[in-house]
Coordinates of C-alpha atoms and ligand atoms in Angstrom, one line a residue:
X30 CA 91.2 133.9 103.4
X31 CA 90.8 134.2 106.8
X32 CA 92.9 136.1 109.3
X33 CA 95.7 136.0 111.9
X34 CA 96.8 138.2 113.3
X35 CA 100.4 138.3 115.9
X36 CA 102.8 140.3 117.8
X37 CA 105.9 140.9 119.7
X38 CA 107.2 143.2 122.1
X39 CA 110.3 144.8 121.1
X40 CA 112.0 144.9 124.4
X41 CA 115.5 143.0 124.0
X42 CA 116.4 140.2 122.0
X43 CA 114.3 137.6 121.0
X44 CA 115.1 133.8 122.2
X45 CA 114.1 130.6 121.4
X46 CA 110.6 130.8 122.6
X47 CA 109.5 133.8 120.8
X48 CA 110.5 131.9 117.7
X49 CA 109.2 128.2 118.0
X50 CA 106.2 129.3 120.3
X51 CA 105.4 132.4 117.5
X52 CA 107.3 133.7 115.3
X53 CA 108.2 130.1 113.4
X54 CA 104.3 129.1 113.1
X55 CA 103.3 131.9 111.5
X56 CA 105.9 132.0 108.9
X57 CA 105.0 128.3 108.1
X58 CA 100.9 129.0 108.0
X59 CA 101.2 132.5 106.3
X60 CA 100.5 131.6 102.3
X61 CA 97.3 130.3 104.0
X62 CA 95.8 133.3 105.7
X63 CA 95.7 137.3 105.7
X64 CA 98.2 138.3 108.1
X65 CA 98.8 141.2 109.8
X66 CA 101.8 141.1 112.4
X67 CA 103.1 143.9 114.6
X68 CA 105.5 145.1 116.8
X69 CA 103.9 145.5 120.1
X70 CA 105.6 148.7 121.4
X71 CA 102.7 150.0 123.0
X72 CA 102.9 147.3 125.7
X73 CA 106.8 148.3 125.6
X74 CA 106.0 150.7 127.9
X75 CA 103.7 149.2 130.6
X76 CA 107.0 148.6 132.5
X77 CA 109.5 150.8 133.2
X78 CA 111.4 151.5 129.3
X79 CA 114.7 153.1 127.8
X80 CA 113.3 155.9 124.9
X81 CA 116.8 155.7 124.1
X82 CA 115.8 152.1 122.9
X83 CA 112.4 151.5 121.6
X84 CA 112.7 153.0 118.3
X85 CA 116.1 151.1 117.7
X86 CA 114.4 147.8 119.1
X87 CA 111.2 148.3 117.1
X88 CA 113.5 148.7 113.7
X89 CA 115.3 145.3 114.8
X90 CA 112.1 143.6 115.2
X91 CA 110.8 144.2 112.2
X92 CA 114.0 143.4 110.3
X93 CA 114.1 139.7 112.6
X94 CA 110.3 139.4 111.4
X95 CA 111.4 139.2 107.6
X96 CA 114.9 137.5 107.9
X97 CA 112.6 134.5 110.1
X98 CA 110.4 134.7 106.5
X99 CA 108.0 136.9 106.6
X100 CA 106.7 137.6 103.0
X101 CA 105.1 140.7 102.6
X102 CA 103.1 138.8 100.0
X103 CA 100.9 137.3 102.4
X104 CA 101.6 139.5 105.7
X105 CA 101.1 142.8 106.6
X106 CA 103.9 144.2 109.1
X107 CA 103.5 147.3 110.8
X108 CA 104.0 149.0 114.2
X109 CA 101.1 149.2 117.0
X110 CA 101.8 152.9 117.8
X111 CA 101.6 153.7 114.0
X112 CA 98.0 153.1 114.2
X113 CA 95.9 155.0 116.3
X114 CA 92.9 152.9 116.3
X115 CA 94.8 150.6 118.9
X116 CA 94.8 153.6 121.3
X117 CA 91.5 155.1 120.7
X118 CA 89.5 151.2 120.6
X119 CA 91.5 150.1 124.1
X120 CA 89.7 153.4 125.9
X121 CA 86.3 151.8 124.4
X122 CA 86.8 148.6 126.0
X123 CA 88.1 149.8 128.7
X124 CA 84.8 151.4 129.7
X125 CA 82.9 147.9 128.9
X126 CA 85.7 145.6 131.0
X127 CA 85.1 144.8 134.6
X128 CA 87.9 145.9 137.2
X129 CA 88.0 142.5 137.9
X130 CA 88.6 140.3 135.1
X131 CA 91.7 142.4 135.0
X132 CA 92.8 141.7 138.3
X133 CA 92.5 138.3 137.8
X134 CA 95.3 138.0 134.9
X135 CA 98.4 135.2 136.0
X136 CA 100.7 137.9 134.2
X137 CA 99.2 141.0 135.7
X138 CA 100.1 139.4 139.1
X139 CA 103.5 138.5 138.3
X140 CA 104.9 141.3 136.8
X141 CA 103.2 143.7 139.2
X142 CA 104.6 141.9 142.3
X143 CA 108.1 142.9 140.8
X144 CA 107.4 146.8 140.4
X145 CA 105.8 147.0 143.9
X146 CA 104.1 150.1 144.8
X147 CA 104.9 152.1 141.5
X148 CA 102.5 149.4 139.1
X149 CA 101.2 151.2 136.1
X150 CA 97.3 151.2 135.7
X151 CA 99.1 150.6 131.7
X152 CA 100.4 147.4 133.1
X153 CA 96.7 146.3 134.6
X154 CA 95.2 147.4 130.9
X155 CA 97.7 145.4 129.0
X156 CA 95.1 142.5 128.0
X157 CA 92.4 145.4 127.2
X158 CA 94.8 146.7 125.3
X159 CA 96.1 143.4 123.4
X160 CA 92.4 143.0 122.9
X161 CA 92.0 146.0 120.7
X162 CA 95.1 144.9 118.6
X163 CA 93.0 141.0 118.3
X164 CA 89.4 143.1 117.4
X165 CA 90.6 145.9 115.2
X166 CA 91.5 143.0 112.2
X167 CA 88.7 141.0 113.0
X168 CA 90.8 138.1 113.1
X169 CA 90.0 134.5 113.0
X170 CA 93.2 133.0 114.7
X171 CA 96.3 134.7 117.4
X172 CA 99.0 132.2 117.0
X173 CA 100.9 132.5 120.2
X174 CA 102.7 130.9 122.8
X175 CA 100.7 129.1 126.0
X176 CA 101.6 132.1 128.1
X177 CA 99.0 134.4 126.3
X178 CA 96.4 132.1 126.4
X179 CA 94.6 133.5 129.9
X180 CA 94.6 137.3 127.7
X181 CA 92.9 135.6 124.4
X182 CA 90.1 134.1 126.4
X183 CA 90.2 137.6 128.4
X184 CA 89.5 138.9 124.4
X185 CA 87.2 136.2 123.9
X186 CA 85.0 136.8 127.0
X187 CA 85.5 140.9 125.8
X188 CA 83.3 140.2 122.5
X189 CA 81.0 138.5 123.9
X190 CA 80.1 141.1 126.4
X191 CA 80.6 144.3 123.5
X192 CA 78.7 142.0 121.3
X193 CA 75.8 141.6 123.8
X194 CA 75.2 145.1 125.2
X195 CA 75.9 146.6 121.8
X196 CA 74.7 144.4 118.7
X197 CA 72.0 142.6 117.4
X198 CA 72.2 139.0 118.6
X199 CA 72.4 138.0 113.7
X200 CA 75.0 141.0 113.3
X201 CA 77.9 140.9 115.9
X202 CA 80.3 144.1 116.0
X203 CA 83.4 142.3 116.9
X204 CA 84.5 138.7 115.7
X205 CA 85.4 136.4 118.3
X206 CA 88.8 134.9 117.4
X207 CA 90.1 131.6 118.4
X208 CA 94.0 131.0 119.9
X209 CA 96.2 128.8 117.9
X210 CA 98.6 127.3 120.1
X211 CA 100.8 124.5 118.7
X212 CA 101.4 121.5 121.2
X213 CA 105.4 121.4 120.8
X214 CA 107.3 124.6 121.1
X215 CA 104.0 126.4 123.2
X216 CA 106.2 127.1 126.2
X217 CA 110.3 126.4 125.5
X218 CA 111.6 126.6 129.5
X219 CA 114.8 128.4 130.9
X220 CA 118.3 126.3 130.1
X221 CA 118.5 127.2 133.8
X222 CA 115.5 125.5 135.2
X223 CA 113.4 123.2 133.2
X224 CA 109.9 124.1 135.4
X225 CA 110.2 128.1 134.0
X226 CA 109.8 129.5 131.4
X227 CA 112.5 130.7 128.9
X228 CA 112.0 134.4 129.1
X229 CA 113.5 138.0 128.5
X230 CA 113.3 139.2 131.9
X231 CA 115.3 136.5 133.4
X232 CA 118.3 137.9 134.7
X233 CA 120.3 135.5 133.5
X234 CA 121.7 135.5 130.0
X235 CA 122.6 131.6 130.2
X236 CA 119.0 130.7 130.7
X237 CA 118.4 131.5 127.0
X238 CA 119.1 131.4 123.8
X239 CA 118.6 134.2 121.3
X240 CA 117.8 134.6 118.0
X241 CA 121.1 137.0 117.4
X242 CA 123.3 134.9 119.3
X243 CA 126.5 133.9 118.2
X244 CA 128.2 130.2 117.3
X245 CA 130.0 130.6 120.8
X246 CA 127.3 131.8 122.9
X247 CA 125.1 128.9 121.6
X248 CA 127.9 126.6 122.3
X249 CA 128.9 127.7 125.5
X250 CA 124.7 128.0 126.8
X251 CA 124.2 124.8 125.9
X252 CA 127.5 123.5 127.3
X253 CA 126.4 124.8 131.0
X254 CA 122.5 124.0 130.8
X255 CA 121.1 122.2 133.1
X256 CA 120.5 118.6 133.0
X257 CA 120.5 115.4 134.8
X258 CA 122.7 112.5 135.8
X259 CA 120.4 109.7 134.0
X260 CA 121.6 107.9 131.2
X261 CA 119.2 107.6 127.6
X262 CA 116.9 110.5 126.9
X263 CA 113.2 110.4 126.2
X264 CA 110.8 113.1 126.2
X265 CA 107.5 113.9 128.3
X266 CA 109.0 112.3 131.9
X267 CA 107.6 114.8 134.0
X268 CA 110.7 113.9 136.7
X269 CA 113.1 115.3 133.8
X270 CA 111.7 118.6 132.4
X271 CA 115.0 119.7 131.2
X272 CA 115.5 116.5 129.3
X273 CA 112.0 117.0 128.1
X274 CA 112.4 120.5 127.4
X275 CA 116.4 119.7 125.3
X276 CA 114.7 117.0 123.3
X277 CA 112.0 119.5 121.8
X278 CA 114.6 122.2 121.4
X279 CA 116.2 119.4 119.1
X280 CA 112.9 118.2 117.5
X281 CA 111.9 121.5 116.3
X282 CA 115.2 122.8 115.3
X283 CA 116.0 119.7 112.9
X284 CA 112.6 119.7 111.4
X285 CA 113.1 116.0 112.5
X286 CA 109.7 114.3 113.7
X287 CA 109.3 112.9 117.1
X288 CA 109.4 109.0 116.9
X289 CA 112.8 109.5 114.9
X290 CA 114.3 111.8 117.8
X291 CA 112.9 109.3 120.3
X292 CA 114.5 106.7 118.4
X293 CA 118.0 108.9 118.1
X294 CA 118.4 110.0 121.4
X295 CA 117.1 106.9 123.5
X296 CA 120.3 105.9 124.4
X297 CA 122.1 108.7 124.4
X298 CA 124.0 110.2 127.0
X299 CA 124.2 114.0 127.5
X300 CA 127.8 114.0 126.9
X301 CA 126.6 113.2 122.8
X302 CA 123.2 115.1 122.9
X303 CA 125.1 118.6 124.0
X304 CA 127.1 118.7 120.7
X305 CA 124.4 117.6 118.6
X306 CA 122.4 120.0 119.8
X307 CA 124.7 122.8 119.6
X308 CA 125.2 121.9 116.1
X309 CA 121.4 121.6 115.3
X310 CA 121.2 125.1 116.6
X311 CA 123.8 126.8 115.1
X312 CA 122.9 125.7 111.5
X313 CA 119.4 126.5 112.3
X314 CA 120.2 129.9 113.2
X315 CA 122.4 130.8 111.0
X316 CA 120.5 131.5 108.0
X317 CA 118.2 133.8 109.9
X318 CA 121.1 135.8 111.3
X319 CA 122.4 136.1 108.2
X320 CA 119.5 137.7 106.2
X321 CA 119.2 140.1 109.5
X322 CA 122.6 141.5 108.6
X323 CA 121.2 142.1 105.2
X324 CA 118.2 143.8 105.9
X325 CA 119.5 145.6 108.4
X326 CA 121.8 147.7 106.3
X327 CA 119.4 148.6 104.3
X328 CA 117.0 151.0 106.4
X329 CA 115.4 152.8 103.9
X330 CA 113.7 149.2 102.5
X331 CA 113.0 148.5 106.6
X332 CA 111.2 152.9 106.1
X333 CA 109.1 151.5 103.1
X334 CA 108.1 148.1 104.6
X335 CA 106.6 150.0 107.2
X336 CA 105.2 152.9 105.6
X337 CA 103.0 150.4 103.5
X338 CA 102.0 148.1 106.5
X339 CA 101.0 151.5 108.6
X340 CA 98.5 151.9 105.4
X341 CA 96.8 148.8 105.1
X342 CA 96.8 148.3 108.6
X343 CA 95.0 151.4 108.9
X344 CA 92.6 150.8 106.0
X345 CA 91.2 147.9 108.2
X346 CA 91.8 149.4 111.7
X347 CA 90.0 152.2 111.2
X348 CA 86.6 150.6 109.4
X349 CA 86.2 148.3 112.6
X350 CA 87.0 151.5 115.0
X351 CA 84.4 153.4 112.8
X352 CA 81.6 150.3 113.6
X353 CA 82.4 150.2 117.2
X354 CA 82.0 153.9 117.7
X355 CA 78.8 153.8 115.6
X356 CA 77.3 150.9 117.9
X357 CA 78.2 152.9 120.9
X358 CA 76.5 155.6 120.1
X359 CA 78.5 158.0 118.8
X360 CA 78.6 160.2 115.7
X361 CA 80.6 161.9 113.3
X362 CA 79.7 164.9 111.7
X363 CA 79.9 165.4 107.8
Ligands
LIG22 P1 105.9 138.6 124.1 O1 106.5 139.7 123.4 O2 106.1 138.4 125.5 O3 106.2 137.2 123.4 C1 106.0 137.0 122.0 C2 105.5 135.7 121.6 O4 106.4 134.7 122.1 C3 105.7 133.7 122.9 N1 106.6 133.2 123.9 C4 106.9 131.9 124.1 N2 106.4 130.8 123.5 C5 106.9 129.6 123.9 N3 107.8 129.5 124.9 C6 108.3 130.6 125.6 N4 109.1 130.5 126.6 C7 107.8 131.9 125.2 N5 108.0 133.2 125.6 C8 107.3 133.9 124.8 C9 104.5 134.5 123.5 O5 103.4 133.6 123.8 C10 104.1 135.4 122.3 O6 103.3 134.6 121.4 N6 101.3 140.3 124.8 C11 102.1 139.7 123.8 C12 102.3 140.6 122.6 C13 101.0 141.0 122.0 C14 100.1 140.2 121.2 C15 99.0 141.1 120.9 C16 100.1 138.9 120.8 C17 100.4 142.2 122.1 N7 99.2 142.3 121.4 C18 97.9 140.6 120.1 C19 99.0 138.4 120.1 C20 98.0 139.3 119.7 C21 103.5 139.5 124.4 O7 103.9 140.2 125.3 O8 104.3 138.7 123.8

């Protein structure tokens, strides 16, 4: 089978975007591939973090990862910082990326304008770093949300370069892995503002909906969200990105294809779309939230799932780290 490999950052709750840009795709694809999916709590910490929170947020992670599907029958789950090799391959590349590929990063920039002078270099190495977590598994596919695509061609353009200084041109160290990126549900915008992005750091709680949200919250989010004053809703009318950006919500949460929805909502007004909506959501949800509970009162399973993924993830982790260092020249004694 060939590999995927995924993660999350556990900083917060987890909206809407994480799930049908991420999380959703690769429960669907799993029984087809070898997948290894992580908490990313490593990156956790290229902005300023609570250590109050992280292990707490990394436990809830993993717990959201199985209640949205996750079987360990096909999917190795683990945590980044479990694993050494991330740490110890990122310095590698490190030393083979050029200062300026990383400067040139959409994400570096915006996230760096909004801690000013105090910028991590962690923050700056954040793709180099996501690039080690891609290379370690040798993966084949990074199913991901549009927003990472900029850092998986920053890994692509990474093995190429390691590849080229450091193996023969018929035996490359490092595989070169391809994004997946599904067209609907790539990049779910704010309920606030249909031209951002729905995202954790937005200040506002209303411009999102999260995983762990309740019947009310859903209801009342969707009740204020931002719309328009035009009657009949159709997608893709890039004068209405809300209405484009409500009408996917809906798509993907009924499992409903797109002609049908078309058809459905055409002459619609927002007053009926709201409720049906909510509605969709809600039952959508619910089933996730309520294996969360589940697993969440039971920590020690949550202890073994993750004692067994630290192992396997290791097994493989470790063989590629062991390659790299040998094609860099180093050695280990016996
Ligand atoms: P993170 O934690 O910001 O987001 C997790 C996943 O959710 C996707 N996503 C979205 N998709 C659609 N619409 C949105 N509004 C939206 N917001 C977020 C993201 O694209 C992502 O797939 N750097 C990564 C974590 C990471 C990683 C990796 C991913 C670390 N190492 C290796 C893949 C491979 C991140 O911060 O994702």
């Amino acid at each position: 089978k060939q590999r995927v490999l995924s993660g999350v950052q556990p900083t917060g709750n987890l909206h809407l975007g994480n799930y049908l840009g991420a999380i959703r795709n690769w429960v669907e694809a799993q029984s087809d591939y070898d997948n290894y999916l992580f908490v990313a709590d490593l990156h956790a910490i290229t902005v300023p973090h609570d250590p109050k929170e992280l292990a707490s947020n990394t436990y809830n992670l993993v717990a959201l990862y199985l209640a949205c599907g996750l079987d360990l029958n096909y999917s190795t789950i683990f945590v980044q910082s479990h694993v050494s090799a991330h740490s110890e391959l990122t310095w590698l590349l490190n030393c083979i990326t050029p200062l300026n590929w990383l400067q040139d990063m959409i994400q570096f920039k915006e996230k760096a304008v909004k801690q000013g002078e105090n910028v991590g270099v962690g923050l700056l190495d954040y793709p180099v770093l996501m690039s080690a977590d891609i290379l370690l598994y040798q993966a084949d596919f990074v199913p991901v949300g549009e927003d990472q695509k900029q850092h998986l061609e920053l890994t692509r353009d990474i093995v190429n370069r390691f590849n080229h200084l450091f193996a023969k041109p018929d035996q490359p160290v490092l595989k070169l892995p391809a994004p997946l990126i599904r067209k609907e549900g790539a990049r779910v915008m704010s309920l606030t503002d249909g031209t951002r992005k729905m995202s954790k750091s937005d200040p506002s709680e209303l411009s999102r909906i999260n995983l762990l949200d309740t019947p009310e919250q859903i209801a009342n989010k969707i009740k204020r969200c931002k719309t328009d004053p035009i009657r009949g809703l159709t997608f893709d009318d890039p004068e209405r990105p809300e209405c484009n950006n409500l009408l996917t919500l809906y798509l993907l949460l009924s499992g409903k294809n797109k002609e049908d929805v078309a058809a459905e909502c055409q002459d619609m007004g927002w007053g009926q779309f709201k409720p049906l909506l909510t509605e969709t959501a809600i039952a959508a949800l619910k089933p996730i939230q309520e294996k969360y509970q589940a697993i969440m009162a039971d920590k020690g399973y949550l202890e073994s799932v993750l004692r067994e993924g630290k192992q396997k993830a290791e097994a493989v982790a470790n063989q590629t780290l062991a390659e790299v260092k040998a094609a860099l020249g180093y050695t280990i004694p016996h």
